[in-house]
C-alpha positions as protocol buffer text, in pm:
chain_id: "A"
residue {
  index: 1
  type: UNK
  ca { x: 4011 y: 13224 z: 275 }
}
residue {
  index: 2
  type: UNK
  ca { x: 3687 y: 13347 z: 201 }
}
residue {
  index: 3
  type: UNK
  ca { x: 3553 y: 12998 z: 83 }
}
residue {
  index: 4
  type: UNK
  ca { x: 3542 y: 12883 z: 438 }
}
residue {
  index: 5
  type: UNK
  ca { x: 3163 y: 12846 z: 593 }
}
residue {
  index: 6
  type: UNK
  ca { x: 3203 y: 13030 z: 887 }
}
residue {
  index: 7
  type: UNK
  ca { x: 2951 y: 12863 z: 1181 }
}
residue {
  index: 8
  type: UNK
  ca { x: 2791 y: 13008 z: 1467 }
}
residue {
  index: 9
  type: UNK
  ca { x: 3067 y: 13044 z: 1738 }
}
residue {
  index: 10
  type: UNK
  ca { x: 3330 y: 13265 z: 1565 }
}
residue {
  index: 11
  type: UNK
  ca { x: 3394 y: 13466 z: 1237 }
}
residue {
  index: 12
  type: UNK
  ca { x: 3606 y: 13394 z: 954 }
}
residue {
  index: 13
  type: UNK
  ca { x: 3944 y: 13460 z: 1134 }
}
residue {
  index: 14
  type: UNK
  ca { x: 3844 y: 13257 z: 1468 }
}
residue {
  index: 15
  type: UNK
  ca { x: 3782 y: 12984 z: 1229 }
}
residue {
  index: 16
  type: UNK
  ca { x: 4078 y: 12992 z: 1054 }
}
residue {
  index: 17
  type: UNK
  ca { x: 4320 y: 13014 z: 1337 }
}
residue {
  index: 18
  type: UNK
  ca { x: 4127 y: 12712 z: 1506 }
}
residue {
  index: 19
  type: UNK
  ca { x: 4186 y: 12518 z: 1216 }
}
residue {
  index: 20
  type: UNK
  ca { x: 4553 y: 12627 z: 1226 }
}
residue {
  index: 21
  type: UNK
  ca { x: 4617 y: 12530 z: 1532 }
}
residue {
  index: 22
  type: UNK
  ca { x: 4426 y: 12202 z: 1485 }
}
residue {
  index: 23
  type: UNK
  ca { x: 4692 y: 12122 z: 1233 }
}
residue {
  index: 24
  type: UNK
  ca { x: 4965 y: 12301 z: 1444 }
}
residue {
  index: 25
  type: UNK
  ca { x: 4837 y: 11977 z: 1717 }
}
residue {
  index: 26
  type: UNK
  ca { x: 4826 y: 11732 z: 1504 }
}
residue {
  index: 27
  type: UNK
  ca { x: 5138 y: 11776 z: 1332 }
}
residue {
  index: 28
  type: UNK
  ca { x: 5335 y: 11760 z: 1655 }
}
residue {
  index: 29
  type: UNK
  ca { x: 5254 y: 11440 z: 1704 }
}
residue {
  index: 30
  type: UNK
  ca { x: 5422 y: 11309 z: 1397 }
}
residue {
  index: 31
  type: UNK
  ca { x: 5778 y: 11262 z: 1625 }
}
residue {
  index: 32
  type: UNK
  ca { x: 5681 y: 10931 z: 1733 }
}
residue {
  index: 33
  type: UNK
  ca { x: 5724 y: 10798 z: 1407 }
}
residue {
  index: 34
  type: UNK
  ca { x: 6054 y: 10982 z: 1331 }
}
residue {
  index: 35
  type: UNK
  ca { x: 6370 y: 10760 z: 1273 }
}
residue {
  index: 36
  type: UNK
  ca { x: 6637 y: 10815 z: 1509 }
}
residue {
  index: 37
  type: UNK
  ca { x: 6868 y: 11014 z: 1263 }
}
residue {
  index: 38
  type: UNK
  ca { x: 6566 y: 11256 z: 1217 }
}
residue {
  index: 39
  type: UNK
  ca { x: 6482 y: 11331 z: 1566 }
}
residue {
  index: 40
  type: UNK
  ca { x: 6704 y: 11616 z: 1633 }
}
residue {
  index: 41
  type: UNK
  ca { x: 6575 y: 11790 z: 1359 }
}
residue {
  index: 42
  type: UNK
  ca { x: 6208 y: 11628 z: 1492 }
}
residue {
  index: 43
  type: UNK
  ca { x: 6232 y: 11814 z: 1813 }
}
residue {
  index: 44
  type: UNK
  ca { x: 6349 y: 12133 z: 1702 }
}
residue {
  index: 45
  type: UNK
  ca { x: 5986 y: 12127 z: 1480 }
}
residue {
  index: 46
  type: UNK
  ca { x: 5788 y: 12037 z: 1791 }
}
residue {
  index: 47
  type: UNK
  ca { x: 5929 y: 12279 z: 1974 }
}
residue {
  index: 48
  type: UNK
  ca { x: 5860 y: 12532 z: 1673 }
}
residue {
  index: 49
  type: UNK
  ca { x: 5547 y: 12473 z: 1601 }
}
residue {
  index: 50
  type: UNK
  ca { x: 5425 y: 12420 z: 2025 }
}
residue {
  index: 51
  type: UNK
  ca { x: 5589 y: 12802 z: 2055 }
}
residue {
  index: 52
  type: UNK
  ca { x: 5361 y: 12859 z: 1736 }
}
residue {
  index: 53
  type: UNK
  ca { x: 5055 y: 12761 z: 1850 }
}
residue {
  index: 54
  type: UNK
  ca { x: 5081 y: 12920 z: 2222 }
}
residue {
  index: 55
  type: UNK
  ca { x: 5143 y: 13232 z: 2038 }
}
residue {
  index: 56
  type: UNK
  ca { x: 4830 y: 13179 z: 1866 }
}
residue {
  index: 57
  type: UNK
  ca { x: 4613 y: 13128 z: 2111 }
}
residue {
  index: 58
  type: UNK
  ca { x: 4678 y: 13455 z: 2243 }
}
residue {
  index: 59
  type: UNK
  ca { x: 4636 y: 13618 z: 1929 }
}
residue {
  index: 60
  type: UNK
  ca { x: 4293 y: 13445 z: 1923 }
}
residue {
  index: 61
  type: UNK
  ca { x: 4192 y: 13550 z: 2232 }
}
residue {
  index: 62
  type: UNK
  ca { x: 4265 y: 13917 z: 2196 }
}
residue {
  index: 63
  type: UNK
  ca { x: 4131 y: 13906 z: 1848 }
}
residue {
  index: 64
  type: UNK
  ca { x: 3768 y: 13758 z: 1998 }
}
residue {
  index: 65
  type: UNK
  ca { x: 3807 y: 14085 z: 2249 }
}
residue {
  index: 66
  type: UNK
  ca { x: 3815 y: 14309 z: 2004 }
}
residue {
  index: 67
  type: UNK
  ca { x: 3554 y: 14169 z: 1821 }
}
residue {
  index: 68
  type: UNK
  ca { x: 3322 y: 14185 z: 2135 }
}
residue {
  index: 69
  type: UNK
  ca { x: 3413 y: 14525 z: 2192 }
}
residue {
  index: 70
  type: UNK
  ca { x: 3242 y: 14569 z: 1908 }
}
residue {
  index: 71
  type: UNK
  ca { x: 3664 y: 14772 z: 1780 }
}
residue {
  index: 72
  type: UNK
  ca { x: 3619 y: 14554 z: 1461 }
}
residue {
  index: 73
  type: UNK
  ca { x: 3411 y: 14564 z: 1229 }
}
residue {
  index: 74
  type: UNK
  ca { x: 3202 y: 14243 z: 1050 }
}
residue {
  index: 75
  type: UNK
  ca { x: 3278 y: 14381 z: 691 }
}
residue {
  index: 76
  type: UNK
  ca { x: 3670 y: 14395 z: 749 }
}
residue {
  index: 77
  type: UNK
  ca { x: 3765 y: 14027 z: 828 }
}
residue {
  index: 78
  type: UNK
  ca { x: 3642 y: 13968 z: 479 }
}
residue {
  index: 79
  type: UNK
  ca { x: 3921 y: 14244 z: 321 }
}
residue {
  index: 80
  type: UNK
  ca { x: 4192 y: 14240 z: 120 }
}
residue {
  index: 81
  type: UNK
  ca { x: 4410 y: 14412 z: 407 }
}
residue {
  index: 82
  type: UNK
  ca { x: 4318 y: 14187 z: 656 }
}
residue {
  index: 83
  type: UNK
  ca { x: 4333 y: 13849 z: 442 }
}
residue {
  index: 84
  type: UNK
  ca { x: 4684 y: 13973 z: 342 }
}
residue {
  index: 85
  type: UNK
  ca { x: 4823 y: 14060 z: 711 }
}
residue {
  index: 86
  type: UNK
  ca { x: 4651 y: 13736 z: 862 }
}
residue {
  index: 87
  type: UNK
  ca { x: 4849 y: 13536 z: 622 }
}
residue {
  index: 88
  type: UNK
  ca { x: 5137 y: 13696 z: 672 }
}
residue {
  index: 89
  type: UNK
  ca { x: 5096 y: 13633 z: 1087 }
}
residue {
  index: 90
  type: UNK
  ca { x: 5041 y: 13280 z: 1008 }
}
residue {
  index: 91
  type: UNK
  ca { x: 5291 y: 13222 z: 765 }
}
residue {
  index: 92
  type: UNK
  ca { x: 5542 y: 13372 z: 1015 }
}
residue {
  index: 93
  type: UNK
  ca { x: 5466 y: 13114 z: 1252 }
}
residue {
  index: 94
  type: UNK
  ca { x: 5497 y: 12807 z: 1024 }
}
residue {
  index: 95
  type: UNK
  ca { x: 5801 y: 12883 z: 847 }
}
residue {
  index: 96
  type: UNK
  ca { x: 6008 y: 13132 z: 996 }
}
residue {
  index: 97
  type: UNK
  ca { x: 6144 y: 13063 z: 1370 }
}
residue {
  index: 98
  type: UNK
  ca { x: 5863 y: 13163 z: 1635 }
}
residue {
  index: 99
  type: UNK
  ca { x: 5968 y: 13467 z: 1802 }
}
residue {
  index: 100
  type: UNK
  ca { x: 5802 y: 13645 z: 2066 }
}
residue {
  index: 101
  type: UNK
  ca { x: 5915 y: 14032 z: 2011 }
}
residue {
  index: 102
  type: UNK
  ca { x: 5858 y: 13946 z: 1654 }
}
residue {
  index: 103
  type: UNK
  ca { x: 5519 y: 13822 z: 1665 }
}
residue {
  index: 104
  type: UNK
  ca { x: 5390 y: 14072 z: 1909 }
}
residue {
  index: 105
  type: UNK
  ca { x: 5457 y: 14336 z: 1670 }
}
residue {
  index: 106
  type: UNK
  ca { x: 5269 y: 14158 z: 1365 }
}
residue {
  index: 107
  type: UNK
  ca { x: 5005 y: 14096 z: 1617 }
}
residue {
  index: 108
  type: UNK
  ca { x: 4936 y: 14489 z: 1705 }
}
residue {
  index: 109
  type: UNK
  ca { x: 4987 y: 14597 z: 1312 }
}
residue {
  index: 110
  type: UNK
  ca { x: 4727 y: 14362 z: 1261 }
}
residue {
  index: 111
  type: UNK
  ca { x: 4499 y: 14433 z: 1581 }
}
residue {
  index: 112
  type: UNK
  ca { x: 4504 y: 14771 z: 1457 }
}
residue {
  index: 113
  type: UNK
  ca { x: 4466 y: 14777 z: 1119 }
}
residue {
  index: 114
  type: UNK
  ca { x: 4142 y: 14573 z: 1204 }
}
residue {
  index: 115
  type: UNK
  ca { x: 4003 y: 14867 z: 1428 }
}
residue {
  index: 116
  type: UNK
  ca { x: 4063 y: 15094 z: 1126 }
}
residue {
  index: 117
  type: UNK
  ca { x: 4144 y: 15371 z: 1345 }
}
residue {
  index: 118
  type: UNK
  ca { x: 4472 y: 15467 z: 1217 }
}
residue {
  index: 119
  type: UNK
  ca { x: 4462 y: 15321 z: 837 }
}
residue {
  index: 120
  type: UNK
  ca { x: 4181 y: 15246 z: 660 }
}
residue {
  index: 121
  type: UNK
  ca { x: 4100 y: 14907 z: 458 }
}
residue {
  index: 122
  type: UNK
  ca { x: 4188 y: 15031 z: 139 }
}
residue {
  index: 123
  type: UNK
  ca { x: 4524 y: 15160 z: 237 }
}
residue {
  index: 124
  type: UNK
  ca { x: 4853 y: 14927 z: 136 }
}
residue {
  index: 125
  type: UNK
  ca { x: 5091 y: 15027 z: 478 }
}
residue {
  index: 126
  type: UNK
  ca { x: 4960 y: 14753 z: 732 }
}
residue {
  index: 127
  type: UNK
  ca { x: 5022 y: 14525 z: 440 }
}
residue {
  index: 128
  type: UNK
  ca { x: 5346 y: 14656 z: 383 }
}
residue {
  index: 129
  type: UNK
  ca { x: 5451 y: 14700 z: 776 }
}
residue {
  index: 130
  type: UNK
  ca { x: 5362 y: 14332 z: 805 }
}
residue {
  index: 131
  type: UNK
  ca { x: 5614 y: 14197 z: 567 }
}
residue {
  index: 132
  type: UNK
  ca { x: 5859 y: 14479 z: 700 }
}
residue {
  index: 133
  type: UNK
  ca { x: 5839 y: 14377 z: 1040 }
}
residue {
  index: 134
  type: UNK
  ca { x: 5787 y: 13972 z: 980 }
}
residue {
  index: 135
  type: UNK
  ca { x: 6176 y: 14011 z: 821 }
}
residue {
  index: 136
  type: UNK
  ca { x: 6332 y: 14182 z: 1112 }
}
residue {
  index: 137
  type: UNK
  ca { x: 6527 y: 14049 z: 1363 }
}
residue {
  index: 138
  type: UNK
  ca { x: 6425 y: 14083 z: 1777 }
}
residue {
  index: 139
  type: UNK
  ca { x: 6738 y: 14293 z: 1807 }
}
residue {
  index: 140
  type: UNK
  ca { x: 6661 y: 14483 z: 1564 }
}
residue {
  index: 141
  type: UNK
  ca { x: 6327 y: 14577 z: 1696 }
}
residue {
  index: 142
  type: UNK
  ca { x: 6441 y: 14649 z: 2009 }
}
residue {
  index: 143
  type: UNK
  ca { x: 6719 y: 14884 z: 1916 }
}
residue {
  index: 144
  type: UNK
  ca { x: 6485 y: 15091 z: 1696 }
}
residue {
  index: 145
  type: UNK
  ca { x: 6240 y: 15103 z: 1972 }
}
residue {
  index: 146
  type: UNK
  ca { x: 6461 y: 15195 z: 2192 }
}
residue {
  index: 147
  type: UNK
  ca { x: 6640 y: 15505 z: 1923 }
}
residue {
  index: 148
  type: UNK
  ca { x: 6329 y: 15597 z: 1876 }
}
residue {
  index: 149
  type: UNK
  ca { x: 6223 y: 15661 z: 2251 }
}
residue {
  index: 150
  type: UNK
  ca { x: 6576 y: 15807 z: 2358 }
}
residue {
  index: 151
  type: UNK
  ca { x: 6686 y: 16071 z: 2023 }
}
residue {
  index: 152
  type: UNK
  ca { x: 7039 y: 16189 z: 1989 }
}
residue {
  index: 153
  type: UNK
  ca { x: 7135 y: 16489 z: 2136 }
}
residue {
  index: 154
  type: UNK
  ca { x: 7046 y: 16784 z: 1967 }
}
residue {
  index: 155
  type: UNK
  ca { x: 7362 y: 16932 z: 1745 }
}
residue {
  index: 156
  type: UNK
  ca { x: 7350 y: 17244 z: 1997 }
}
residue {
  index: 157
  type: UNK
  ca { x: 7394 y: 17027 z: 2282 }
}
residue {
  index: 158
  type: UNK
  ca { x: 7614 y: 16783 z: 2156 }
}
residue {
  index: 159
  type: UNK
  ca { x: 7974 y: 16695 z: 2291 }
}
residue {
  index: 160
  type: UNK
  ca { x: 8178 y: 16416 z: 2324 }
}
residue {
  index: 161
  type: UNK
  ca { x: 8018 y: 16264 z: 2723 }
}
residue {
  index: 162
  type: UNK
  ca { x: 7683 y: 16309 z: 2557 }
}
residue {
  index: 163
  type: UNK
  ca { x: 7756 y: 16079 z: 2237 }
}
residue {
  index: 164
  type: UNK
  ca { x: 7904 y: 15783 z: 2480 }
}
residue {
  index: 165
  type: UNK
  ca { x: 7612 y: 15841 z: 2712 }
}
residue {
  index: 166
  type: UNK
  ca { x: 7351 y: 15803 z: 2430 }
}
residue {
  index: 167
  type: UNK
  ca { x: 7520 y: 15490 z: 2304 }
}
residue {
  index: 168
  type: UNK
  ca { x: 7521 y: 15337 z: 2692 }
}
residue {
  index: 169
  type: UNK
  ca { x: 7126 y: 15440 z: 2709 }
}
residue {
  index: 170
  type: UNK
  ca { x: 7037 y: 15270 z: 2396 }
}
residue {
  index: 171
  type: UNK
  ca { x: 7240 y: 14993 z: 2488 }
}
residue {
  index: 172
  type: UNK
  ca { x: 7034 y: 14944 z: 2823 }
}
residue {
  index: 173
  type: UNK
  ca { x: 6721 y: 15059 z: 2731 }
}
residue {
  index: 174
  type: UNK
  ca { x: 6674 y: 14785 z: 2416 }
}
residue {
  index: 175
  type: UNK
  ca { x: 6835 y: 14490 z: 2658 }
}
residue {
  index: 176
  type: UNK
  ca { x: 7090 y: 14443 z: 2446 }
}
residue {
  index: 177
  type: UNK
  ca { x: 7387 y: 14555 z: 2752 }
}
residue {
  index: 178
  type: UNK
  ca { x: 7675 y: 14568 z: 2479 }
}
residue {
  index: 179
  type: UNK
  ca { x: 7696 y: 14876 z: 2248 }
}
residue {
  index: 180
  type: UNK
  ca { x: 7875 y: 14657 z: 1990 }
}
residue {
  index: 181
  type: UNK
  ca { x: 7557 y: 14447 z: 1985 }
}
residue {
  index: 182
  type: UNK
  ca { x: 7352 y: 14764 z: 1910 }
}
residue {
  index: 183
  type: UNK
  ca { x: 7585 y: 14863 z: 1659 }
}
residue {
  index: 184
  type: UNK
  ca { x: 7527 y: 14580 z: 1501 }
}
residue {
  index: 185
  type: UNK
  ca { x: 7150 y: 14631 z: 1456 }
}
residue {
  index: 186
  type: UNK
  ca { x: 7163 y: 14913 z: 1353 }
}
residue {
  index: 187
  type: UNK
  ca { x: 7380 y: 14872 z: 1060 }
}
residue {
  index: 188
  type: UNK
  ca { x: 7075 y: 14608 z: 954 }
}
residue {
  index: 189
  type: UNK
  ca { x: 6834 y: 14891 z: 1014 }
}
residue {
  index: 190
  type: UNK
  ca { x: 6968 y: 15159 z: 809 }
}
residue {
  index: 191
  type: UNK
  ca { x: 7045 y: 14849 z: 514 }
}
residue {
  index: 192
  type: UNK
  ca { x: 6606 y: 14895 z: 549 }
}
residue {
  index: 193
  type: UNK
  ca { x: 6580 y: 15263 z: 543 }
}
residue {
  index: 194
  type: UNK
  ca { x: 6455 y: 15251 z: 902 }
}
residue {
  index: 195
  type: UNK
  ca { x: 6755 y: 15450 z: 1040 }
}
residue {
  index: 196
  type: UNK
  ca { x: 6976 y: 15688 z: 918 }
}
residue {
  index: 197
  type: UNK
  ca { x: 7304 y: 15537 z: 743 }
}
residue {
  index: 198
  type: UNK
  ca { x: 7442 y: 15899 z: 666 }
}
residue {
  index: 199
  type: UNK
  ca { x: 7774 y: 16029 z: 886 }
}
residue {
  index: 200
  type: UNK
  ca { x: 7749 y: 16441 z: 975 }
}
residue {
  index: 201
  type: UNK
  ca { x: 7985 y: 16605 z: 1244 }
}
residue {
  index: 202
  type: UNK
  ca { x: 7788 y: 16588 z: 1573 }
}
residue {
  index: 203
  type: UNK
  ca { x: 7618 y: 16245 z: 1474 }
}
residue {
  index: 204
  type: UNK
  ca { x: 7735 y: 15893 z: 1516 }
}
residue {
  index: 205
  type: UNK
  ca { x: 7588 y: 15704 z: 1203 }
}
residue {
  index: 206
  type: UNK
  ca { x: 7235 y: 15504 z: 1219 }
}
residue {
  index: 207
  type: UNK
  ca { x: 7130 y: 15728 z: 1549 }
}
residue {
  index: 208
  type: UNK
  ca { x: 6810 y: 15880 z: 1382 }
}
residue {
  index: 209
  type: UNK
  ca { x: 6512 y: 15737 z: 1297 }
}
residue {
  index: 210
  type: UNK
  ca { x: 6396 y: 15755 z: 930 }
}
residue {
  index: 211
  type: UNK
  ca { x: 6014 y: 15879 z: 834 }
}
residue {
  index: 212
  type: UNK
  ca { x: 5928 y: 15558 z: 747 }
}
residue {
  index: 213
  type: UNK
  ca { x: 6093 y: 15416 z: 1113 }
}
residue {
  index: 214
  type: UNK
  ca { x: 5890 y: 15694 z: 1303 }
}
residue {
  index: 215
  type: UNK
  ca { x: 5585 y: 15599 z: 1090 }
}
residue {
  index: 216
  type: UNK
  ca { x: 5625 y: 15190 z: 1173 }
}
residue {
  index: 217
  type: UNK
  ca { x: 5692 y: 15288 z: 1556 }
}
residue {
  index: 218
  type: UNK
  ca { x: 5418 y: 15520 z: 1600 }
}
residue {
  index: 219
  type: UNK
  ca { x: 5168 y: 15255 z: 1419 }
}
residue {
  index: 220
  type: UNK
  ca { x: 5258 y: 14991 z: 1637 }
}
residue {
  index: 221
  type: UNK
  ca { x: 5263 y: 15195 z: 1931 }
}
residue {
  index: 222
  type: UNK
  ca { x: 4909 y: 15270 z: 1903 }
}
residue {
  index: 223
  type: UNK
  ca { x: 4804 y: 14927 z: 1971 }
}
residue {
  index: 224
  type: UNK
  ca { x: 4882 y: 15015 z: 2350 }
}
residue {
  index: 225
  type: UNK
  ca { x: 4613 y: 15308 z: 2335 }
}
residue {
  index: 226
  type: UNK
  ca { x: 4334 y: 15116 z: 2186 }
}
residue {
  index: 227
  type: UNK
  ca { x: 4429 y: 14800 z: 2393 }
}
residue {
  index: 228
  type: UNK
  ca { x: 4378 y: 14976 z: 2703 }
}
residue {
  index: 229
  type: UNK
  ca { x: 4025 y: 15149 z: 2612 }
}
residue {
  index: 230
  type: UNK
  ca { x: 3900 y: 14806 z: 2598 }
}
């Protein structure tokens, strides 16, 4: 990355996400040469890679507003860190399926790894959030979220109406409607040491969030704080 001559209207980053979604453009266009048998499979790309690049250019444009908030500095877009979690953003949008609850989350690690104000460029977690996150479903997001925001009753004021009424909050409050649906999830989450896998008396399984789950919430929740300071 840092062979590219950056010019006068943009840094480093602005000029490689321009380029990408140059390419992003130009390889749409490709379908009208497709054979017939290929153009199911044709569309589906187009589709892919138009959700791609509008998710882009709104990680552009918040990007050049932090920049002239002066929240990032000119030494950073030329770190490992950021190199690393840019690449990981953009490789999520050309080869896994474009997801919007997915790639807002990569966007704010990123965002706010860049501002340094939580991690600092030498550290390895945005790095390591950013490949956590770019492998987890929507769902799954939004159940963990949503654990995270309402916790299990405490053991002391714990009975039977409380468990069901937990499960029925979660359910609602990640979108999800069907407690089956968020059982689901989390049975993926605690598989990646985000939640709890471990049965006790007064607990349901996966209804706690691990250290490392409190750590990846609260990181991503910043982004909201510094967002609205701009």
């Amino acid at each position: 990355m840092s062979d590219l001559i950056v010019d006068n209207n943009g840094d480093l980053t602005s000029q490689i996400v321009k380029s990408t979604l140059k390419n992003i453009l130009e390889g749409a266009t490709g379908i009208a040469t497709s054979e017939k048998k290929d153009l199911i499979l044709s569309f589906s790309h187009v589709l892919q890679r138009v959700r791609g690049r509008s998710f882009l250019k709104a990680f552009l444009s918040e990007w050049n507003k932090f920049r002239e908030k002066g929240r990032i500095n000119d030494e950073y877009i030329y770190s490992e860190q950021h190199q690393v979690c840019l690449q990981e953003l953009l490789e999520c949008l050309d080869q896994d399926i474009p997801d919007e609850t997915r790639f807002k989350v990569l966007k704010s690690i990123l965002l706010i790894a860049a501002t340094e104000t939580v991690s600092q460029r030498d550290s390895v977690l945005p790095q390591e959030y950013m490949r956590l996150c770019r492998n987890l479903e929507s769902g799954e997001i939004l159940v963990l979220f949503a654990i995270d925001k309402i916790p299990f009753p405490k053991p002391n004021n714990f009975d039977f109406q409380k468990q069901e009424q937990w499960k029925r909050d979660i359910a609602q409050e990640s979108g999800l409607v069907h407690q089956n649906l968020v059982l689901n999830y989390q049975e993926k989450l605690a598989s990646k040491h985000l939640l709890c896998s471990g049965r006790i008396t007064y607990c349901p399984m996966y209804s706690a969030v691990t250290d490392l789950g409190k750590s990846l919430v609260e990181y991503i929740k910043e982004y909201d704080s510094v967002e609205n300071t701009l």
